[in-house]
Amino acid sequence: RIQAELEVQGRELARREAMFLQTERIAKVGGWEFDLRTGAFRGSEEIHRIAESDAGADLSADDVLNFFPHAARGRLGLA
């Protein structure tokens, strides 16, 4: 019973992820997070498409900052 429920949940998660990825591609908007403490960046597939980088590639803080116009960086507290 638990195994069957896990399989159903796994299929539902895969369906939702596929819909999310399709929505990102259509809207040309991606999600990302940047940990200021560690400098770690994690971005969605669409962010990497926008940045023209490999999906598994590491992006530096400078790479991430280059997504934004210089004037906007001050509002982000990253100038």
Coordinates of C-alpha atoms in Angstrom, one line a residue:
R1 CA 0.0 0.0 0.0
I2 CA 2.8 2.5 0.9
Q3 CA 4.7 1.6 -2.2
A4 CA 1.6 2.2 -4.4
E5 CA 1.0 5.6 -2.7
L6 CA 4.7 6.6 -3.3
E7 CA 4.4 5.7 -7.0
V8 CA 1.3 7.8 -7.3
Q9 CA 3.0 10.7 -5.6
G10 CA 6.1 10.3 -7.7
R11 CA 4.0 10.4 -10.9
E12 CA 2.2 13.5 -9.7
L13 CA 5.5 15.2 -8.8
A14 CA 6.9 14.4 -12.3
R15 CA 3.7 15.8 -13.9
R16 CA 4.0 19.1 -11.9
E17 CA 7.7 19.4 -12.6
A18 CA 7.1 19.0 -16.3
M19 CA 4.3 21.6 -16.2
F20 CA 6.6 24.0 -14.3
L21 CA 9.5 23.5 -16.8
Q22 CA 7.1 24.1 -19.7
T23 CA 5.8 27.3 -18.0
E24 CA 9.3 28.6 -17.6
R25 CA 10.2 28.0 -21.2
I26 CA 7.0 29.6 -22.5
A27 CA 7.4 32.7 -20.2
K28 CA 11.2 32.8 -20.6
V29 CA 11.4 33.3 -16.8
G30 CA 13.4 31.1 -14.5
G31 CA 13.9 30.7 -10.8
W32 CA 17.1 31.0 -8.8
E33 CA 18.5 31.3 -5.4
F34 CA 21.8 32.8 -4.3
D35 CA 23.2 32.2 -0.8
L36 CA 25.1 35.3 0.2
R37 CA 26.8 33.5 3.0
T38 CA 28.3 30.7 0.9
G39 CA 28.2 32.2 -2.6
A40 CA 26.3 29.2 -3.8
F41 CA 24.0 29.8 -6.8
R42 CA 21.2 27.4 -7.8
G43 CA 19.2 28.1 -10.9
S44 CA 16.5 26.4 -12.9
E45 CA 17.0 25.1 -16.4
E46 CA 15.5 28.3 -17.9
I47 CA 17.9 30.5 -16.0
H48 CA 20.8 28.6 -17.5
R49 CA 19.2 28.9 -21.0
I50 CA 18.8 32.7 -20.4
A51 CA 22.5 32.9 -19.3
E52 CA 23.5 30.7 -22.2
S53 CA 25.3 28.3 -19.8
D54 CA 25.2 24.6 -19.3
A55 CA 22.4 23.5 -16.9
G56 CA 25.0 21.9 -14.6
A57 CA 27.5 24.7 -14.8
D58 CA 28.4 26.7 -11.7
L59 CA 27.8 30.4 -12.0
S60 CA 29.7 32.9 -9.9
A61 CA 28.4 35.9 -8.0
D62 CA 29.6 38.1 -10.9
D63 CA 27.7 35.9 -13.4
V64 CA 24.5 36.3 -11.4
L65 CA 25.0 40.1 -11.0
N66 CA 25.4 40.4 -14.7
F67 CA 21.8 39.3 -15.1
F68 CA 20.8 42.8 -13.7
P69 CA 21.4 46.3 -15.0
H70 CA 24.0 48.1 -12.8
A71 CA 21.4 50.5 -11.5
A72 CA 19.2 47.7 -10.2
R73 CA 22.1 46.1 -8.2
G74 CA 22.0 48.8 -5.6
R75 CA 18.3 48.0 -4.9
L76 CA 19.3 44.4 -4.5
G77 CA 22.0 45.4 -2.0
L78 CA 24.6 43.8 -4.2
A79 CA 26.3 46.9 -5.8

